[in-house]
Tab-separated table of C-alpha atoms and ligand atoms in Angstrom:
chain	number	residue	atom	x	y	z
A	1	UNK	CA	-114.461	96.905	110.589
A	2	UNK	CA	-111.426	98.996	111.823
A	3	UNK	CA	-113.134	100.462	114.627
A	4	UNK	CA	-114.408	97.203	115.898
A	5	UNK	CA	-110.973	95.905	115.792
A	6	UNK	CA	-109.703	98.838	117.884
A	7	UNK	CA	-112.376	98.476	120.034
A	8	UNK	CA	-111.774	94.889	120.661
A	9	UNK	CA	-108.013	95.466	121.364
A	10	UNK	CA	-109.109	98.236	124.198
A	11	UNK	CA	-111.502	95.702	125.635
A	12	UNK	CA	-108.855	92.897	125.952
A	13	UNK	CA	-106.452	95.446	127.316
A	14	UNK	CA	-108.896	96.431	130.054
A	15	UNK	CA	-109.787	92.808	130.783
A	16	UNK	CA	-106.223	91.733	131.124
A	17	UNK	CA	-105.016	94.797	133.071
A	18	UNK	CA	-107.840	93.771	135.600
A	19	UNK	CA	-107.044	89.996	135.801
A	20	UNK	CA	-103.407	90.190	135.958
A	21	UNK	CA	-103.485	93.201	138.423
A	22	UNK	CA	-101.085	95.186	136.588
A	23	UNK	CA	-100.840	98.937	136.154
A	24	UNK	CA	-101.230	98.904	132.233
A	25	UNK	CA	-101.545	96.521	129.391
A	26	UNK	CA	-100.717	97.351	125.767
A	27	UNK	CA	-101.594	94.638	123.252
A	28	UNK	CA	-100.261	94.957	119.577
A	29	UNK	CA	-102.052	92.780	116.837
A	30	UNK	CA	-100.577	89.502	115.627
A	31	UNK	CA	-98.648	86.929	117.388
A	32	UNK	CA	-94.935	87.041	117.395
A	33	UNK	CA	-94.447	83.487	117.488
A	34	UNK	CA	-95.611	83.495	113.865
A	35	UNK	CA	-94.477	86.941	112.562
A	36	UNK	CA	-91.271	88.755	113.438
A	37	UNK	CA	-92.942	91.986	112.586
A	38	UNK	CA	-95.043	91.647	115.608
A	39	UNK	CA	-91.928	92.077	117.908
A	40	UNK	CA	-91.176	95.322	115.845
A	41	UNK	CA	-94.745	96.641	116.843
A	42	UNK	CA	-94.208	95.693	120.338
A	43	UNK	CA	-90.866	97.496	120.119
A	44	UNK	CA	-92.689	100.726	118.734
A	45	UNK	CA	-95.455	100.534	121.421
A	46	UNK	CA	-92.823	100.256	124.233
A	47	UNK	CA	-91.120	103.330	122.890
A	48	UNK	CA	-94.449	105.371	123.188
A	49	UNK	CA	-94.927	104.070	126.802
A	50	UNK	CA	-91.173	104.773	127.929
A	51	UNK	CA	-91.644	108.435	126.415
A	52	UNK	CA	-95.021	108.745	128.516
A	53	UNK	CA	-93.326	107.618	131.595
A	54	UNK	CA	-90.155	109.735	131.442
A	55	UNK	CA	-89.359	112.072	134.735
A	56	UNK	CA	-89.062	115.672	133.785
A	57	UNK	CA	-85.373	115.256	134.379
A	58	UNK	CA	-82.597	112.764	135.366
A	59	UNK	CA	-83.692	109.581	133.668
A	60	UNK	CA	-81.848	106.477	134.140
A	61	UNK	CA	-83.220	103.594	132.008
A	62	UNK	CA	-81.982	99.824	132.764
A	63	UNK	CA	-82.635	97.403	130.246
A	64	UNK	CA	-82.205	93.598	129.951
A	65	UNK	CA	-81.083	91.476	127.025
A	66	UNK	CA	-83.299	89.369	124.562
A	67	UNK	CA	-84.843	89.936	121.177
A	68	UNK	CA	-87.977	91.629	122.475
A	69	UNK	CA	-85.817	94.468	124.119
A	70	UNK	CA	-83.357	94.461	121.074
A	71	UNK	CA	-86.596	95.411	119.034
A	72	UNK	CA	-87.286	98.301	121.330
A	73	UNK	CA	-83.758	99.611	120.529
A	74	UNK	CA	-84.557	99.360	116.995
A	75	UNK	CA	-87.604	101.433	117.211
A	76	UNK	CA	-85.812	104.408	119.124
A	77	UNK	CA	-85.268	107.551	117.304
A	78	UNK	CA	-83.557	110.846	118.574
A	79	UNK	CA	-86.035	112.674	120.848
A	80	UNK	CA	-85.413	115.810	122.812
A	81	UNK	CA	-87.104	114.093	125.955
A	82	UNK	CA	-84.591	111.242	125.806
A	83	UNK	CA	-81.315	113.535	125.048
A	84	UNK	CA	-80.538	113.459	128.717
A	85	UNK	CA	-81.417	109.993	129.414
A	86	UNK	CA	-78.738	107.564	130.820
A	87	UNK	CA	-78.959	103.957	129.719
A	88	UNK	CA	-77.632	100.994	131.921
A	89	UNK	CA	-77.837	97.246	131.509
A	90	UNK	CA	-79.857	95.815	134.348
A	91	UNK	CA	-77.642	92.845	135.219
A	92	UNK	CA	-74.270	91.548	134.358
A	93	UNK	CA	-73.548	88.705	131.891
A	94	UNK	CA	-76.458	86.170	131.753
A	95	UNK	CA	-75.147	84.096	128.645
A	96	UNK	CA	-76.593	85.814	125.500
A	97	UNK	CA	-75.330	86.245	122.033
A	98	UNK	CA	-73.794	89.703	121.694
A	99	UNK	CA	-76.573	90.969	119.622
A	100	UNK	CA	-78.990	90.167	122.585
A	101	UNK	CA	-76.956	91.098	125.429
A	102	UNK	CA	-78.179	93.892	127.770
A	103	UNK	CA	-74.878	95.784	127.171
A	104	UNK	CA	-75.197	95.913	123.399
A	105	UNK	CA	-78.845	96.785	123.547
A	106	UNK	CA	-78.095	99.584	126.031
A	107	UNK	CA	-75.381	100.992	123.917
A	108	UNK	CA	-77.722	100.842	120.888
A	109	UNK	CA	-80.421	102.609	122.564
A	110	UNK	CA	-78.217	105.439	123.661
A	111	UNK	CA	-76.950	105.753	120.348
A	112	UNK	CA	-80.359	105.896	118.702
A	113	UNK	CA	-81.779	108.189	121.163
A	114	UNK	CA	-78.753	110.402	121.485
A	115	UNK	CA	-78.473	109.725	125.129
A	116	UNK	CA	-75.639	108.391	127.360
A	117	UNK	CA	-74.741	104.994	128.369
A	118	UNK	CA	-72.729	102.993	130.892
A	119	UNK	CA	-71.718	99.381	130.697
A	120	UNK	CA	-71.287	96.637	133.123
A	121	UNK	CA	-68.571	94.248	132.190
A	122	UNK	CA	-68.899	91.042	134.021
A	123	UNK	CA	-68.272	87.550	132.954
A	124	UNK	CA	-71.187	85.453	132.437
A	125	UNK	CA	-70.316	82.254	134.659
A	126	UNK	CA	-69.585	84.065	137.900
A	127	UNK	CA	-68.110	81.943	140.691
A	128	UNK	CA	-68.692	82.950	144.486
A	129	UNK	CA	-65.242	84.376	144.828
A	130	UNK	CA	-65.179	86.220	141.678
A	131	UNK	CA	-68.646	87.636	142.656
A	132	UNK	CA	-67.551	88.712	146.075
A	133	UNK	CA	-64.579	90.615	144.820
A	134	UNK	CA	-66.349	92.323	141.897
A	135	UNK	CA	-68.890	93.982	144.135
A	136	UNK	CA	-66.103	95.667	145.879
A	137	UNK	CA	-64.438	97.092	142.825
A	138	UNK	CA	-64.817	100.894	142.994
A	139	UNK	CA	-65.739	101.289	139.342
A	140	UNK	CA	-68.375	98.493	139.441
A	141	UNK	CA	-69.681	99.640	142.697
A	142	UNK	CA	-70.309	103.044	141.221
A	143	UNK	CA	-72.348	101.552	138.272
A	144	UNK	CA	-74.178	99.129	140.345
A	145	UNK	CA	-75.487	102.315	142.364
A	146	UNK	CA	-76.514	103.964	139.222
A	147	UNK	CA	-78.423	100.909	138.074
A	148	UNK	CA	-80.061	100.426	141.610
A	149	UNK	CA	-81.189	104.019	141.387
A	150	UNK	CA	-82.788	103.571	137.837
A	151	UNK	CA	-86.011	105.427	137.138
A	152	UNK	CA	-87.220	102.971	134.733
A	153	UNK	CA	-86.654	99.349	133.837
A	154	UNK	CA	-87.393	97.843	130.448
A	155	UNK	CA	-87.102	93.927	130.588
A	156	UNK	CA	-87.868	90.893	128.725
A	157	UNK	CA	-89.581	87.694	130.198
A	158	UNK	CA	-88.670	84.201	128.848
A	159	UNK	CA	-90.025	80.609	128.961
A	160	UNK	CA	-87.936	79.012	131.641
A	161	UNK	CA	-86.691	75.924	129.717
A	162	UNK	CA	-86.179	77.969	126.552
A	163	UNK	CA	-83.946	80.424	128.406
A	164	UNK	CA	-81.921	77.791	130.201
A	165	UNK	CA	-81.150	76.121	126.989
A	166	UNK	CA	-80.304	79.311	125.276
A	167	UNK	CA	-77.951	79.932	127.962
A	168	UNK	CA	-76.334	76.644	127.656
A	169	UNK	CA	-77.160	75.828	131.534
A	170	UNK	CA	-75.700	72.895	133.090
A	171	UNK	CA	-77.651	69.562	133.197
A	172	UNK	CA	-77.719	70.142	136.883
A	173	UNK	CA	-79.308	73.439	136.428
A	174	UNK	CA	-81.756	71.865	133.765
A	175	UNK	CA	-82.706	69.172	136.235
A	176	UNK	CA	-83.276	71.384	139.100
A	177	UNK	CA	-85.723	73.815	136.824
A	178	UNK	CA	-87.643	70.452	135.736
A	179	UNK	CA	-87.995	69.300	139.366
A	180	UNK	CA	-89.099	72.673	140.660
A	181	UNK	CA	-91.449	73.135	137.594
A	182	UNK	CA	-89.941	76.453	136.602
A	183	UNK	CA	-92.175	78.200	133.807
A	184	UNK	CA	-90.823	81.747	133.443
A	185	UNK	CA	-87.600	83.608	133.645
A	186	UNK	CA	-86.805	87.191	134.093
A	187	UNK	CA	-83.596	89.136	135.127
A	188	UNK	CA	-81.799	85.736	135.532
A	189	UNK	CA	-84.512	84.373	138.202
A	190	UNK	CA	-86.458	81.399	137.210
A	191	UNK	CA	-90.062	81.121	138.565
A	192	UNK	CA	-92.811	78.419	139.145
A	193	UNK	CA	-96.389	78.837	137.937
A	194	UNK	CA	-97.251	80.471	141.381
A	195	UNK	CA	-94.448	83.144	140.431
A	196	UNK	CA	-92.208	81.797	143.543
A	197	UNK	CA	-88.455	81.971	142.800
A	198	UNK	CA	-87.020	78.504	142.133
A	199	UNK	CA	-83.550	79.422	140.795
A	200	UNK	CA	-81.503	82.445	140.188
A	201	UNK	CA	-78.213	83.000	137.921
A	202	UNK	CA	-75.538	84.434	139.908
A	203	UNK	CA	-74.569	87.844	138.648
A	204	UNK	CA	-74.390	91.441	139.848
A	205	UNK	CA	-76.766	94.212	139.066
A	206	UNK	CA	-80.424	94.738	139.523
A	207	UNK	CA	-81.981	92.311	142.041
A	208	UNK	CA	-85.596	91.502	141.961
A	209	UNK	CA	-86.271	93.205	145.230
A	210	UNK	CA	-84.789	96.588	143.731
A	211	UNK	CA	-87.755	96.724	141.431
A	212	UNK	CA	-89.945	98.048	144.246
A	213	UNK	CA	-87.996	101.221	144.555
A	214	UNK	CA	-88.243	101.931	140.763
A	215	UNK	CA	-91.030	104.218	139.453
A	216	UNK	CA	-91.788	102.680	136.219
A	217	UNK	CA	-91.072	98.766	135.435
A	218	UNK	CA	-91.946	97.860	131.816
A	219	UNK	CA	-91.906	94.257	130.869
A	220	UNK	CA	-91.955	93.346	126.973
A	221	UNK	CA	-93.095	89.994	126.130
A	222	UNK	CA	-95.399	88.309	123.348
A	223	UNK	CA	-96.205	85.242	121.509
A	224	UNK	CA	-98.683	82.356	122.665
A	225	UNK	CA	-95.944	80.275	123.738
A	226	UNK	CA	-94.812	82.647	126.457
A	227	UNK	CA	-98.572	83.225	127.802
A	228	UNK	CA	-97.746	80.997	130.947
A	229	UNK	CA	-94.357	82.464	131.644
A	230	UNK	CA	-95.888	86.079	131.626
A	231	UNK	CA	-98.676	85.283	133.731
A	232	UNK	CA	-96.468	83.350	136.269
A	233	UNK	CA	-93.828	86.179	136.393
A	234	UNK	CA	-96.361	88.988	136.944
A	235	UNK	CA	-98.371	86.940	139.840
A	236	UNK	CA	-95.671	88.241	142.297
A	237	UNK	CA	-94.589	91.331	140.241
A	238	UNK	CA	-97.767	93.064	139.163
A	239	UNK	CA	-96.718	96.451	139.819
A	240	UNK	CA	-95.753	96.906	136.226
A	241	UNK	CA	-96.696	97.867	132.589
A	242	UNK	CA	-96.869	94.826	130.159
A	243	UNK	CA	-96.283	95.347	126.541
A	244	UNK	CA	-97.521	92.250	124.681
A	245	UNK	CA	-99.105	90.729	121.595
A	246	UNK	CA	-102.567	89.410	120.788
A	247	UNK	CA	-101.314	85.791	120.524
A	248	UNK	CA	-100.064	85.828	124.215
A	249	UNK	CA	-102.962	88.224	125.468
A	250	UNK	CA	-105.782	85.657	123.869
A	251	UNK	CA	-103.893	82.644	125.382
A	252	UNK	CA	-103.806	84.466	129.047
A	253	UNK	CA	-107.298	85.311	128.923
A	254	UNK	CA	-108.505	81.775	128.103
A	255	UNK	CA	-106.811	80.725	131.466
A	256	UNK	CA	-107.444	83.655	133.655
B	1	BG6	C1	-82.711	87.712	128.226
B	1	BG6	C2	-83.050	88.230	129.391
B	1	BG6	O1	-81.727	88.559	127.676
B	1	BG6	O2	-83.968	87.829	127.385
B	1	BG6	C3	-84.139	87.293	130.234
B	1	BG6	O3	-81.866	88.092	130.289
B	1	BG6	C4	-85.335	87.360	129.259
B	1	BG6	O4	-84.260	87.918	131.480
B	1	BG6	C5	-84.920	87.205	127.964
B	1	BG6	O5	-86.146	86.424	129.654
B	1	BG6	C6	-86.018	87.278	126.785
B	1	BG6	O6	-85.738	87.045	125.684
B	1	BG6	P1	-86.588	87.167	124.175
B	1	BG6	O7	-85.638	87.021	123.081
B	1	BG6	O8	-87.671	86.035	124.358
B	1	BG6	O9	-87.214	88.537	124.215
């Protein structure tokens, strides 16, 4: 029985890799919509994938916020391979609770892995003027360069409306997302079902186009309710590794 289950997961991973056109898919059993321990398992699986993709030296890992990535941080343990790693947040404030903020997760990862970290202190609601002046600040500029030259990115994917509400977005933004039929969110960008960008939160840090210069990009997202979001986001950003759960994987496969 155990062997058959192992085999089924493998087959599902292969099928999903081919259908999504991504680099690798890793599926953990269960559905994180129902059981929080499934997030822990995704976290554990992600730690293994991170270690496998480390460069021989000078690793800089950029991380986003969210519960999925917070669970990756929880699963990290000191490791000689990670000791020299620098952890940075992928982007500035995106309106999360402290425990789910990229800065917090980044510092936790560094502490648990005994690596180093740099933070990006930027307010959540950035106006144009503040944005323009921040990017010329020498300290911010230096960390932005570090972020852009990351060797790995580990990020979450959210369901568009759920993320907009979690961020307390204005009615105007909510309306825009409905009109443009946004289904997915990642890095503060919102996407429609075809994976086209329909809205973007103004903050500094990693931009979507920077991803193409980063050797390893890992997305961590599961739960059947995120299936459409994951598929939409990966449509135009398939050059990635996906860590997901059985709930999302099965739901995606019925529609692909
Ligand atoms: C946020 C990121 O912190 O977490 C988003 O800024 C991402 O880009 C989201 O979509 C995912 O959150 P969770 O809690 O579902 O892992």
